[in-house]
Coordinates of C-alpha atoms and ligand atoms in Angstrom, one line a residue:
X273 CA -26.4 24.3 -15.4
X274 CA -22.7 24.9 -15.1
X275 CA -20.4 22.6 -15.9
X276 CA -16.9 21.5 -14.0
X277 CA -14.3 20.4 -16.8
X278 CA -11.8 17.8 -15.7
X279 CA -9.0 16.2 -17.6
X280 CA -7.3 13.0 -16.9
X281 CA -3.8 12.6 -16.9
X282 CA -3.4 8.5 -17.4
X283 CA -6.1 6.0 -18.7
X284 CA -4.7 2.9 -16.9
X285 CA -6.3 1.0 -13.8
X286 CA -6.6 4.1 -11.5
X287 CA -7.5 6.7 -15.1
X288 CA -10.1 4.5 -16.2
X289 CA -11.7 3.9 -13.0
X290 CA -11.8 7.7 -12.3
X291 CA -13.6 7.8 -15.5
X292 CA -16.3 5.4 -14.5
X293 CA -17.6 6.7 -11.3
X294 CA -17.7 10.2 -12.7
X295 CA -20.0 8.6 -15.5
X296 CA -21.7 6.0 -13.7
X297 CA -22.4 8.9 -10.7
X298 CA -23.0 11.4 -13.1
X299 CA -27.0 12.1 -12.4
X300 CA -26.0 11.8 -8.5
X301 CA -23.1 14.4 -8.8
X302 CA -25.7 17.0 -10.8
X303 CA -27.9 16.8 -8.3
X304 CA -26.1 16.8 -5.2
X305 CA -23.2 19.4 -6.5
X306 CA -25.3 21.3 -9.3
X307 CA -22.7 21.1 -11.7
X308 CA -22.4 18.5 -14.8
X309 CA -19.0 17.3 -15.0
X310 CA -17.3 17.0 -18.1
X311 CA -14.4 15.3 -18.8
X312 CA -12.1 17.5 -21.7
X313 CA -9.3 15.4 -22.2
X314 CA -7.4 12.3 -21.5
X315 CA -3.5 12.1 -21.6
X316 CA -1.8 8.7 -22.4
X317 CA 1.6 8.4 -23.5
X318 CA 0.4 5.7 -26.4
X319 CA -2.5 6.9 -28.5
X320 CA -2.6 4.0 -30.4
X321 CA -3.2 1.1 -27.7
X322 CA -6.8 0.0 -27.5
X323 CA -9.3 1.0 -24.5
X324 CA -12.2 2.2 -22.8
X325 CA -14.5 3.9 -26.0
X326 CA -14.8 7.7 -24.5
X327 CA -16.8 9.3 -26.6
X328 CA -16.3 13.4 -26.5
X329 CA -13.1 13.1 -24.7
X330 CA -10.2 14.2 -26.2
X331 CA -7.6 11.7 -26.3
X332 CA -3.6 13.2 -26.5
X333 CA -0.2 12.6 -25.8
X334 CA 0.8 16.7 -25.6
X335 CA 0.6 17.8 -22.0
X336 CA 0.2 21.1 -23.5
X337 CA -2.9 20.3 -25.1
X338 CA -4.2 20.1 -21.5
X339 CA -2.3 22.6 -19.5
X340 CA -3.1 25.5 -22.4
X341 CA -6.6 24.7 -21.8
X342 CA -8.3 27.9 -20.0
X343 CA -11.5 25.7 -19.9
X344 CA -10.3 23.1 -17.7
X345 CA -11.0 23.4 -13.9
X346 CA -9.2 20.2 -12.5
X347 CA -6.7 17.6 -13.4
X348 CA -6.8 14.5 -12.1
X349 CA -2.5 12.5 -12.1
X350 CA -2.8 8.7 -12.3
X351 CA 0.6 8.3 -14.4
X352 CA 3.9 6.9 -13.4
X353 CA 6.9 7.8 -11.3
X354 CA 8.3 10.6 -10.4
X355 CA 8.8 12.2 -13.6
X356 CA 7.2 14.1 -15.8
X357 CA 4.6 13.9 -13.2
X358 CA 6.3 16.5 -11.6
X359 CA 7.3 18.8 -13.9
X360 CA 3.3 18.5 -14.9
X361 CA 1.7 18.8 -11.8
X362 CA 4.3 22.3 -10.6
X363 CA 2.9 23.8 -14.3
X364 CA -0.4 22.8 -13.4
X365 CA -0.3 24.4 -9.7
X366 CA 1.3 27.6 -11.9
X367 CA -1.6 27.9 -14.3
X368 CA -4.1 27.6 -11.2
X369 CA -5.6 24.5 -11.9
X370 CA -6.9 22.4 -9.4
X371 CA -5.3 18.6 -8.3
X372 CA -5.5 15.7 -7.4
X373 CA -2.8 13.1 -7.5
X374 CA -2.6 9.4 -6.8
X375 CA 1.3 9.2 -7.8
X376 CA 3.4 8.8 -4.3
X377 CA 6.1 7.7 -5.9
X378 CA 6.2 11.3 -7.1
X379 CA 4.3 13.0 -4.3
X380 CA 6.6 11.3 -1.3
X381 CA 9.3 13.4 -2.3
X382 CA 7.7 16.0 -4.1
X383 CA 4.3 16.4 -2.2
X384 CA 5.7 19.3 0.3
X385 CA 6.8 21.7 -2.5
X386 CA 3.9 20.8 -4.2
X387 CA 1.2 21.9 -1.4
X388 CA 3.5 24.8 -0.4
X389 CA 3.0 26.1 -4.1
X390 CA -0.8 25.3 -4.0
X391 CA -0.9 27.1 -1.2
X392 CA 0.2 30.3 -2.7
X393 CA -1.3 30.0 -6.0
X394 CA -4.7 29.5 -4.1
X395 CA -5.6 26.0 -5.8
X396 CA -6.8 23.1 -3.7
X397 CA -4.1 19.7 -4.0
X398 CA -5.8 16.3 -3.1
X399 CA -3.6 13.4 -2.7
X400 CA -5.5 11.0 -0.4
X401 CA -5.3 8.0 -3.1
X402 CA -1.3 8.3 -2.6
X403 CA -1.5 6.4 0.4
X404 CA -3.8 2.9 1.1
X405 CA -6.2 3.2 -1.9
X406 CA -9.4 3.5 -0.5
X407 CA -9.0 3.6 3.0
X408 CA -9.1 7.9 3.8
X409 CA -6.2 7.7 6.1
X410 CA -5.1 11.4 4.7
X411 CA -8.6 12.9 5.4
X412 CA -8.5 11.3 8.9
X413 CA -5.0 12.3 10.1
X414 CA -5.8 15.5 8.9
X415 CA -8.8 16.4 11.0
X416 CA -7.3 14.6 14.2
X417 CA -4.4 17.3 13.6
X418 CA -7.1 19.7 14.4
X419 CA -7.3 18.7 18.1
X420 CA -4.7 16.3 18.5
X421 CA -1.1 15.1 18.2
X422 CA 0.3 12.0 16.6
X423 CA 2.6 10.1 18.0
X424 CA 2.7 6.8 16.2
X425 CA 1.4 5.4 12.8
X426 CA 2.1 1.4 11.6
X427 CA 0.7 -0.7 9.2
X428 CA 0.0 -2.3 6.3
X429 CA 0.3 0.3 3.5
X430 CA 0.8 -1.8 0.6
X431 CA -1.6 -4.3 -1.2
X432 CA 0.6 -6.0 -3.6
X433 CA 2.2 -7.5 -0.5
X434 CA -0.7 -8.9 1.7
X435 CA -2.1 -10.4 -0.8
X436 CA 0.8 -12.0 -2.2
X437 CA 1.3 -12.9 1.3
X438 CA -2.2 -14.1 2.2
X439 CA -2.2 -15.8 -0.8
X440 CA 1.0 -18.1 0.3
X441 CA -0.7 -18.7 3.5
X442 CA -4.2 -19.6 2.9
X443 CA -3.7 -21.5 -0.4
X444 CA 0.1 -22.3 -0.7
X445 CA 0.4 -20.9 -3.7
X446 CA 3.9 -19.6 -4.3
X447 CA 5.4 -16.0 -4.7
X448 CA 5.8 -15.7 -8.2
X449 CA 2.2 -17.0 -9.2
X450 CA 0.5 -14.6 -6.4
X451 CA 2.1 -11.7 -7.6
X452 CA 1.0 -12.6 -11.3
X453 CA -2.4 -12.3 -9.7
X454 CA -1.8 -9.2 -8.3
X455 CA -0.3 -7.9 -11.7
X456 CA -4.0 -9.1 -13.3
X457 CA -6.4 -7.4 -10.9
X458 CA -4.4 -4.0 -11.3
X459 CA -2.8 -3.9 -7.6
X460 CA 0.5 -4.0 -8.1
X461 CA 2.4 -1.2 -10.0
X462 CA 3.3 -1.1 -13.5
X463 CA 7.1 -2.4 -12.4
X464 CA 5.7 -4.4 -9.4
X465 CA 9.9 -4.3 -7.8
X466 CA 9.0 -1.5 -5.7
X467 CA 5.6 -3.3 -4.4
X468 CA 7.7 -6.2 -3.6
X469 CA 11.2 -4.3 -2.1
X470 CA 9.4 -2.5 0.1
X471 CA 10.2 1.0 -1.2
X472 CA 6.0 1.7 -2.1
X473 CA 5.3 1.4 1.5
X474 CA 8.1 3.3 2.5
X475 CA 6.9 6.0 0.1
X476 CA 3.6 6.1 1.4
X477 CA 5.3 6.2 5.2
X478 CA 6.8 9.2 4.2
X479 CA 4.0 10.8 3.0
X480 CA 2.2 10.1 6.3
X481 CA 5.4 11.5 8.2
X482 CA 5.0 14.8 6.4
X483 CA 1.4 15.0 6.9
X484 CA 1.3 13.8 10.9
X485 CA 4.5 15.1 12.0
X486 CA 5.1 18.2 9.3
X487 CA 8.5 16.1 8.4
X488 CA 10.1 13.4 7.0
X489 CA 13.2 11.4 8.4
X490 CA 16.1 11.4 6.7
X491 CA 15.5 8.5 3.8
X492 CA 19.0 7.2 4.0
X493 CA 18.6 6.1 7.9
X494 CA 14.8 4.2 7.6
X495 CA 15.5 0.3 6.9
X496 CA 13.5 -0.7 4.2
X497 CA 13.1 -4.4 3.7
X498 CA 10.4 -6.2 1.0
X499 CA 8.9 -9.7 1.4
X500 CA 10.7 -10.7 -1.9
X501 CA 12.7 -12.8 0.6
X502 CA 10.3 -14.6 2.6
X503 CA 9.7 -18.2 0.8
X504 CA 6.2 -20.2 1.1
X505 CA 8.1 -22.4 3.4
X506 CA 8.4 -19.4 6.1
X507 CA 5.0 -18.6 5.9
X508 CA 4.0 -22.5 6.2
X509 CA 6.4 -22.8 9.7
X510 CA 4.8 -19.6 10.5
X511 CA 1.5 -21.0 10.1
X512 CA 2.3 -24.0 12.1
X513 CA 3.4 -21.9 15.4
X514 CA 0.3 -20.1 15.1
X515 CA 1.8 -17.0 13.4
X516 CA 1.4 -14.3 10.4
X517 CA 3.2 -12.4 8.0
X518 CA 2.6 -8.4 7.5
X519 CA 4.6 -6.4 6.0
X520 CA 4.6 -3.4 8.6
X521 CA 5.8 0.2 7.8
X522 CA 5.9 2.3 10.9
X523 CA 6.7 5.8 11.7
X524 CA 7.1 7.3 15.5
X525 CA 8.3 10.4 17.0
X526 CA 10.1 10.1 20.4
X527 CA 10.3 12.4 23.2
X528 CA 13.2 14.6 21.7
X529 CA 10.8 15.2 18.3
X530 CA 13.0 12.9 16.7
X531 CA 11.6 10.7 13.9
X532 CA 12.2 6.7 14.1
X533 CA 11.3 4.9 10.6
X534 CA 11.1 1.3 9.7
X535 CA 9.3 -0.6 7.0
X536 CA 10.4 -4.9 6.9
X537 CA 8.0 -8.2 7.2
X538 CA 7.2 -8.8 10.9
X539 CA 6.0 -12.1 12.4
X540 CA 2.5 -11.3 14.8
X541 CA 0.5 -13.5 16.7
X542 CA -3.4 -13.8 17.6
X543 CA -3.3 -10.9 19.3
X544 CA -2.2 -8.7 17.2
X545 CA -4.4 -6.0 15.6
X546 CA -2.9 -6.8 12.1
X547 CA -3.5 -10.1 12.3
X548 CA -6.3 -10.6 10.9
X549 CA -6.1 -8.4 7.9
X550 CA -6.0 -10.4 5.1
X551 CA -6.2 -9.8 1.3
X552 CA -5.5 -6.6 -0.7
X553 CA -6.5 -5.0 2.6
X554 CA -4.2 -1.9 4.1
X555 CA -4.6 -1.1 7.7
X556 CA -3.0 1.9 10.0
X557 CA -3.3 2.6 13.4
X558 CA -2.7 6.2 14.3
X559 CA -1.4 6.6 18.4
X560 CA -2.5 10.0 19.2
X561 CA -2.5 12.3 22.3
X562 CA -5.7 12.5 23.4
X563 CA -7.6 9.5 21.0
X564 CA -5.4 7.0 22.1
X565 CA -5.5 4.0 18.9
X566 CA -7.4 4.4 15.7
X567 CA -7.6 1.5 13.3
X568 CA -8.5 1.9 9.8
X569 CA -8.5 -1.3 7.4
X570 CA -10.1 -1.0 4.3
X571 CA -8.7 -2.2 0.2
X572 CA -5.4 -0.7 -0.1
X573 CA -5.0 -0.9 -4.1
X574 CA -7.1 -1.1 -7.3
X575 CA -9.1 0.3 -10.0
X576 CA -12.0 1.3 -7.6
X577 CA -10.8 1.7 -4.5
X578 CA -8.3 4.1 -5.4
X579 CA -10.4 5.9 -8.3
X580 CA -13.2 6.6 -5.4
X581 CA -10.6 8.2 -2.8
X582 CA -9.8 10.8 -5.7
X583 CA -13.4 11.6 -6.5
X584 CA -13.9 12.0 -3.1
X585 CA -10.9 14.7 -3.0
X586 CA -12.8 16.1 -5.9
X587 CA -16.3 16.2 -5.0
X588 CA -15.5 17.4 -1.3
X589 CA -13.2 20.6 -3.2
X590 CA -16.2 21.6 -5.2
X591 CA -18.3 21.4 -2.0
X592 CA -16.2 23.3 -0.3
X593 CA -14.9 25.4 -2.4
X594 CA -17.0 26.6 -5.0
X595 CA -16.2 30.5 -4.9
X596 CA -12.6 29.1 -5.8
X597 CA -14.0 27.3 -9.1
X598 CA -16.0 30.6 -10.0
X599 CA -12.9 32.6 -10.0
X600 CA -10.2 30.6 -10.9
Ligands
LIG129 P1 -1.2 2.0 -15.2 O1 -2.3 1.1 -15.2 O2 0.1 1.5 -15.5 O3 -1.6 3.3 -16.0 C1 -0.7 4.4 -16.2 C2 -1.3 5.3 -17.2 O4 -0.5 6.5 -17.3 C3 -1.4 4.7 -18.6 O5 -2.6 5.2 -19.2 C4 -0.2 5.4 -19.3 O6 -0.4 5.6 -20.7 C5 -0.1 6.7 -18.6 N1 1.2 7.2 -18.6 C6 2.3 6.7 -18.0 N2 3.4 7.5 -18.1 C7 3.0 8.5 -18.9 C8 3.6 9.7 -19.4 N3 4.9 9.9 -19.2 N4 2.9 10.6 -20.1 C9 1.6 10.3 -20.3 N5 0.9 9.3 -19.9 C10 1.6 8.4 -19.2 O7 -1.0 2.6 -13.7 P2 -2.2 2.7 -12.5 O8 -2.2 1.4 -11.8 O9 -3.4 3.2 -13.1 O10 -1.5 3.7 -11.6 C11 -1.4 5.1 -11.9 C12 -0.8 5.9 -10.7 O11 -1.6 5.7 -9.6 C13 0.6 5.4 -10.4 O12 1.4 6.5 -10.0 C14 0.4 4.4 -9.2 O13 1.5 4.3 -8.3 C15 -0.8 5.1 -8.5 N6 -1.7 4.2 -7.7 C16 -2.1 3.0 -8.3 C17 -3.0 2.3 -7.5 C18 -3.5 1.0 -8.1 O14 -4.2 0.2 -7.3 N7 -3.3 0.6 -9.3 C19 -3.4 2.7 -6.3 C20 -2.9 3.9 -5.7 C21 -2.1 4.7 -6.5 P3 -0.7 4.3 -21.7 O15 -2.0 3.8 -21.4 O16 -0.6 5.0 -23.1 O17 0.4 3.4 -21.5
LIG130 N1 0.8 -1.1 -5.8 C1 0.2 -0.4 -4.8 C2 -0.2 -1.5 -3.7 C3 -1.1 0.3 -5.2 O1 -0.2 -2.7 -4.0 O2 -0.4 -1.1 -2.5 C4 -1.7 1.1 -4.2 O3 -0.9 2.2 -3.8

């Protein structure tokens, strides 16, 4: 039976949970692909730190280890920030290796280039876990392109946030101690500021711009406000006149193709088709041409979620493309 070899770049929340499924699905995947799938190596920048026993996988700290590798097929990015992710991921796309990325802090700015230069080298570039964890906004705006045209996209696009916020509403618990909780289930980043600032959503916005619209707006001129500022005593008088915080990012094109940004805490009532999305839950409605609204909701952040929206970018690229695999 052939085998597909992956490596791992990062072992944290999303790393580790990537390694999991493909385990724990592993009889599933060899019979519904054909292919065993066998993971080569894991990079970590710190050998030494304790974790997940993964027995036959390499563990390294030398990119080179992996991207000198003529075995490996794909490479999965769950590290931080913008760099070295980059500088990996371009060498990868080089070599001819397959990817899939959940780092948007890296792929919002980088993520054009990036699938311009996949493009060319004839490698397939997955990046759906970018943008609201498990909910497969990227797969779904991209096959409504097909027929369609978007006009409008808002939501809830980070999961740090609502929950911190839901938190503060339904149990009064304040900011601080909700975002520790956040911090412990693996939803919030590594440095939660940008969770908190607003700039993760903002990021993600973008990367829905590029994708719905085929551009982004200039980054300087799209206010970006966090809910660091909003105490448990708003959301309590909120409460009491029958409203709710969410923390909307929203992204528009207007009659002249010009693009309109924002991303800042909103107050919404009853009626409101955020309203009642609660938790570490992401929702987006997409305003299109001929659809009209299309709500998704689903868990926007952690080890599972996120880990299944980049096996899903996997399994659906050997599906689709296994004559690329045979001669890549
Ligand atoms: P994490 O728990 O902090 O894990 C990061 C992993 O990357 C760790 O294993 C770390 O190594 C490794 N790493 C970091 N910088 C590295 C470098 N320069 N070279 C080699 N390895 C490096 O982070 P995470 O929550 O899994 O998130 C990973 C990525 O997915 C981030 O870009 C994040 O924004 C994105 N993401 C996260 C979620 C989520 O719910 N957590 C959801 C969607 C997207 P050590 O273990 O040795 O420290
Ligand atoms: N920290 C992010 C969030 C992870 O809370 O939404 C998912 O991108």
């Amino acid at each position: 039976m052939p085998s597909i070899k992956v490596a791992l770049l990062g072992f944290g929340t999303v790393g580790e949970g990537i390694y999991r499924i493909l385990n724990e699905r592993k009889e599933e995947i060899k019979r519904e692909t054909g292919c065993v799938i066998d993971i080569v190596s894991i990079l970590v920048r710190d050998k030494a730190k304790e974790r997940l026993a993964t027995p036959g996988t390499r563990i390294t700290d030398d990119i080179q280890e992996v991207l000198s590798n003529p075995d490996i097929d794909f490479i999965f990015e769950a590290i931080v920030g913008e760099e070295p992710a980059y500088t990996y991921l371009s060498e990868a796309v080089e070599k001819g290796f397959h990817v899939i990325t959940a780092n948007k802090t890296m792929f919002a700015k980088h993520g054009p280039a990036l699938l311009k230069h996949a493009k060319f080298r004839r490698v397939n570039f997955g990046y759906e876990a970018t943008t609201a964890g498990g909910v497969p906004i990227i797969r779904t705006v991209t096959n409504l392109l097909l027929t369609d045209r978007v006009r409008r996209i808002r939501g809830v696009l980070n999961g740090t946030s609502n929950f911190i916020l839901t938190k503060m509403r339904n149990e009064g618990i304040p900011f601080k101690a909700a975002l520790h909780e956040a911090q412990a289930l693996g939803y919030a980043e590594a440095d939660p500021t940008d969770d908190i600032s607003g700039k993760d959503a903002f990021r993600k916005l973008m990367i829905l711009s590029a994708l719905a619209f085929g551009s982004q707006p200039n980054w300087q001129d799209v206010p970006v406000v966090g809910i660091d500022r909003v105490t448990i005593e708003d959301v309590s008088d909120a409460s009491k006149a029958k409203l709710r915080y969410r923390h909307v990012a929203e992204i528009l094109i207007d009659e002249k193709g010009l693009l309109h940004g924002s991303v800042g805490p909103v107050l919404i009532g009853p009626e409101h088709p955020l309203y009642g999305v609660d938790g570490v839950n992401n929702a987006i409605i997409v305003e299109t041409d001929y659809l009209g609204a299309l709500t998704l909701v689903g868990p926007g952040a952690g080890m599972y979620p996120t880990a299944s929206a980049m096996v899903g970018d996997f399994l659906q690229m050997i599906g689709k493309h296994e004559k690329v695999l045979v001669t890549s």
